[in-house]
mmCIF file of N, CA and C in Angstrom:
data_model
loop_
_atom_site.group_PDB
_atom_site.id
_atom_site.type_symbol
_atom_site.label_atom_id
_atom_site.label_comp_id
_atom_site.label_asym_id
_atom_site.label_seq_id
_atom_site.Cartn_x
_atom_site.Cartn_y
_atom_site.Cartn_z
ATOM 1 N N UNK X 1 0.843 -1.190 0.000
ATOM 2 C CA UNK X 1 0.000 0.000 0.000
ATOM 3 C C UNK X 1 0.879 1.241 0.000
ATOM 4 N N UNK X 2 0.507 2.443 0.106
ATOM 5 C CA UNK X 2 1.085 3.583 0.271
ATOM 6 C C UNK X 2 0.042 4.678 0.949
ATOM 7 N N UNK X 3 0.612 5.882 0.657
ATOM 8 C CA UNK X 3 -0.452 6.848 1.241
ATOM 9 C C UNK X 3 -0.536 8.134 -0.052
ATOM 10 N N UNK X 4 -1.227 8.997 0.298
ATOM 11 C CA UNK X 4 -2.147 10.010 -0.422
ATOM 12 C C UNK X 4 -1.937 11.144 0.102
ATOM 13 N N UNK X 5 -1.129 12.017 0.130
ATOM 14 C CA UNK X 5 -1.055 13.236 0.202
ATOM 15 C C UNK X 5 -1.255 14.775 -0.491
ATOM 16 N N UNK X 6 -1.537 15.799 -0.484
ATOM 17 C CA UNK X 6 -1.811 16.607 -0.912
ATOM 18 C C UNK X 6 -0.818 17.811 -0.875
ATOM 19 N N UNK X 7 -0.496 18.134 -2.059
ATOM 20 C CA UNK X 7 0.446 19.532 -2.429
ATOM 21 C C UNK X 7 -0.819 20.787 -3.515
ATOM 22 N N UNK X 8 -1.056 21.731 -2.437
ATOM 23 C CA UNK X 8 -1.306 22.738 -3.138
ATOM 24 C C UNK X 8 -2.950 21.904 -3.502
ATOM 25 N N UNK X 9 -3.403 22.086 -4.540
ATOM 26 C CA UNK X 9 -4.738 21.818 -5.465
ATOM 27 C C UNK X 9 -4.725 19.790 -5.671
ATOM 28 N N UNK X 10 -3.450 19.359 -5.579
ATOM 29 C CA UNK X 10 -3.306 18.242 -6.462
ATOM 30 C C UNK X 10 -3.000 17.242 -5.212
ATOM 31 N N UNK X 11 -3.624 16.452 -5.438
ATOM 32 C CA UNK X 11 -3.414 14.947 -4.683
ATOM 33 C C UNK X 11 -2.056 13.632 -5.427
ATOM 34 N N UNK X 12 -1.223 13.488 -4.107
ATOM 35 C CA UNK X 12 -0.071 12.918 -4.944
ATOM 36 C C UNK X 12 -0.074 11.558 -4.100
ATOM 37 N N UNK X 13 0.650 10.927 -4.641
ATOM 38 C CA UNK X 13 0.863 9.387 -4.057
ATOM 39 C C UNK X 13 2.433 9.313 -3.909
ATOM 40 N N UNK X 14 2.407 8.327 -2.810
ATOM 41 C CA UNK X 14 3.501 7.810 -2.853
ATOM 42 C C UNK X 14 3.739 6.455 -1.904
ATOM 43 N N UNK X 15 4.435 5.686 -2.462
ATOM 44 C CA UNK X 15 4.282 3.889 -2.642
ATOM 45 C C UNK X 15 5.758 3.263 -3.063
ATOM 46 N N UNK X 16 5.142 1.487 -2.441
ATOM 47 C CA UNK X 16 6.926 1.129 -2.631
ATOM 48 C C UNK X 16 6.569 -0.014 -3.537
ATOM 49 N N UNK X 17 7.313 -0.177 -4.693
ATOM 50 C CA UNK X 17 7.325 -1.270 -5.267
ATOM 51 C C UNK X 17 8.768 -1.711 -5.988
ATOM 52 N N UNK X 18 9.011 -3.317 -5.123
ATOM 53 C CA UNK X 18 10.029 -3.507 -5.066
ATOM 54 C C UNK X 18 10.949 -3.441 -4.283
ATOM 55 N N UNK X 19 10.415 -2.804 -3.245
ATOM 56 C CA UNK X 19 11.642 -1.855 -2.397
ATOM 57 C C UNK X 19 11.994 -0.679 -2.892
ATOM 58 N N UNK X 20 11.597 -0.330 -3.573
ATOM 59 C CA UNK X 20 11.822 1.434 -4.261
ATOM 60 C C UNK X 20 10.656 2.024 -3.966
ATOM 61 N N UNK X 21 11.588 3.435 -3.571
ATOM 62 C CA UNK X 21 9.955 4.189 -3.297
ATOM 63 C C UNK X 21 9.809 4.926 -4.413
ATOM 64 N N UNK X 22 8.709 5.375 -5.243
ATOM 65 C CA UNK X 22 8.125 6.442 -5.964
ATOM 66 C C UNK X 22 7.436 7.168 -5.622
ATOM 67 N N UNK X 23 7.358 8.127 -6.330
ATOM 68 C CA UNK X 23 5.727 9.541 -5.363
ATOM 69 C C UNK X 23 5.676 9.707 -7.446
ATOM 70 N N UNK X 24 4.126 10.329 -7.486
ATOM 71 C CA UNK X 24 3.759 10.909 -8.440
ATOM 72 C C UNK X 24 2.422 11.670 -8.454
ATOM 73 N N UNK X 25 1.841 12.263 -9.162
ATOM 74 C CA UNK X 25 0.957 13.206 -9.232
ATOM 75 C C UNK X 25 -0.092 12.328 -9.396
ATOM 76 N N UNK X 26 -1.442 12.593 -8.750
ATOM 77 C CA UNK X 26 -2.371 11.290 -9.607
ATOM 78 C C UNK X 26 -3.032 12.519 -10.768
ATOM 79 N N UNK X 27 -2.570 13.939 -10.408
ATOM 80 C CA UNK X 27 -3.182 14.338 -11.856
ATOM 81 C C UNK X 27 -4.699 15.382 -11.312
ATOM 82 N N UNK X 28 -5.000 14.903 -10.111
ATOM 83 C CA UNK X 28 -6.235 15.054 -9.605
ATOM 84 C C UNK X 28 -6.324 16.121 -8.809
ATOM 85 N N UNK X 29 -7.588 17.231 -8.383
ATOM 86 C CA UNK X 29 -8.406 17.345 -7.092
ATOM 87 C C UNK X 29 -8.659 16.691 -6.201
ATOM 88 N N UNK X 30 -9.496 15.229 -6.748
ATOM 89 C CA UNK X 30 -10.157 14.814 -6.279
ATOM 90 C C UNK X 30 -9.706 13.472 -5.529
ATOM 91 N N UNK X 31 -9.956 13.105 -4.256
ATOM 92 C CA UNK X 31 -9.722 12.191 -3.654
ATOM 93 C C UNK X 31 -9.786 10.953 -3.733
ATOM 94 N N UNK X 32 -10.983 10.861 -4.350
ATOM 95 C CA UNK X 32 -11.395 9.370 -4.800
ATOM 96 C C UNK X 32 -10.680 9.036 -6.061
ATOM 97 N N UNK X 33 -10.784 10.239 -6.885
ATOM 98 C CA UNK X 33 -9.743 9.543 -8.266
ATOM 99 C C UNK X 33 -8.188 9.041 -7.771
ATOM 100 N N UNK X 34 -7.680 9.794 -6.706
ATOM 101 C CA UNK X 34 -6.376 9.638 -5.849
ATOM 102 C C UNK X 34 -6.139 7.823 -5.418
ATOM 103 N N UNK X 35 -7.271 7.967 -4.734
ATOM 104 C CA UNK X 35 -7.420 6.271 -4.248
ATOM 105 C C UNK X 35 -7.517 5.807 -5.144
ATOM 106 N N UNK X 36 -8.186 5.563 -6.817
ATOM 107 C CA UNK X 36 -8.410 4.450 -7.620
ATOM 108 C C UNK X 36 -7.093 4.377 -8.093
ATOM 109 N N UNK X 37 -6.402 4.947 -8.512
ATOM 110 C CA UNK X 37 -4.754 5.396 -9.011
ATOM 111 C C UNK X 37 -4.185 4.884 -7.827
ATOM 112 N N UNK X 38 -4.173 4.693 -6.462
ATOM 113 C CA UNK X 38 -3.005 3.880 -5.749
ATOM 114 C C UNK X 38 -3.719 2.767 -5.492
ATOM 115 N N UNK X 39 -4.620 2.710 -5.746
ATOM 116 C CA UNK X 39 -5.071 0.957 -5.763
ATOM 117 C C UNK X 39 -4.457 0.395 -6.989
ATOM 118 N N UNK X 40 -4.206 1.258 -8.159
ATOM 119 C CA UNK X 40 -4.271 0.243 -9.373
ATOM 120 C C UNK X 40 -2.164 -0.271 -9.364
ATOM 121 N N UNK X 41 -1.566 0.937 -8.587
ATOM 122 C CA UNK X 41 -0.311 0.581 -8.431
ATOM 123 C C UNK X 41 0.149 -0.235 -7.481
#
């Protein structure tokens, strides 16, 4: 899993796969689009 944080307007993720961490933008406002985007990673 990871978590969901917020910069400014935009909801970002960040998650480990592999043992590597990544963060990225989900692109979004919106929260729920946030969660479907770190479910799908």
């Amino acid at each position: 899993m990871g978590c969901i944080y917020r910069r400014g307007k935009t909801y970002w993720l960040k998650y480990y796969r592999n043992g590597k961490p990544y963060a990225e933008s989900s692109g979004s406002d919106k929260l729920e689009v946030a969660k479907r985007i770190l479910k799908i990673r």
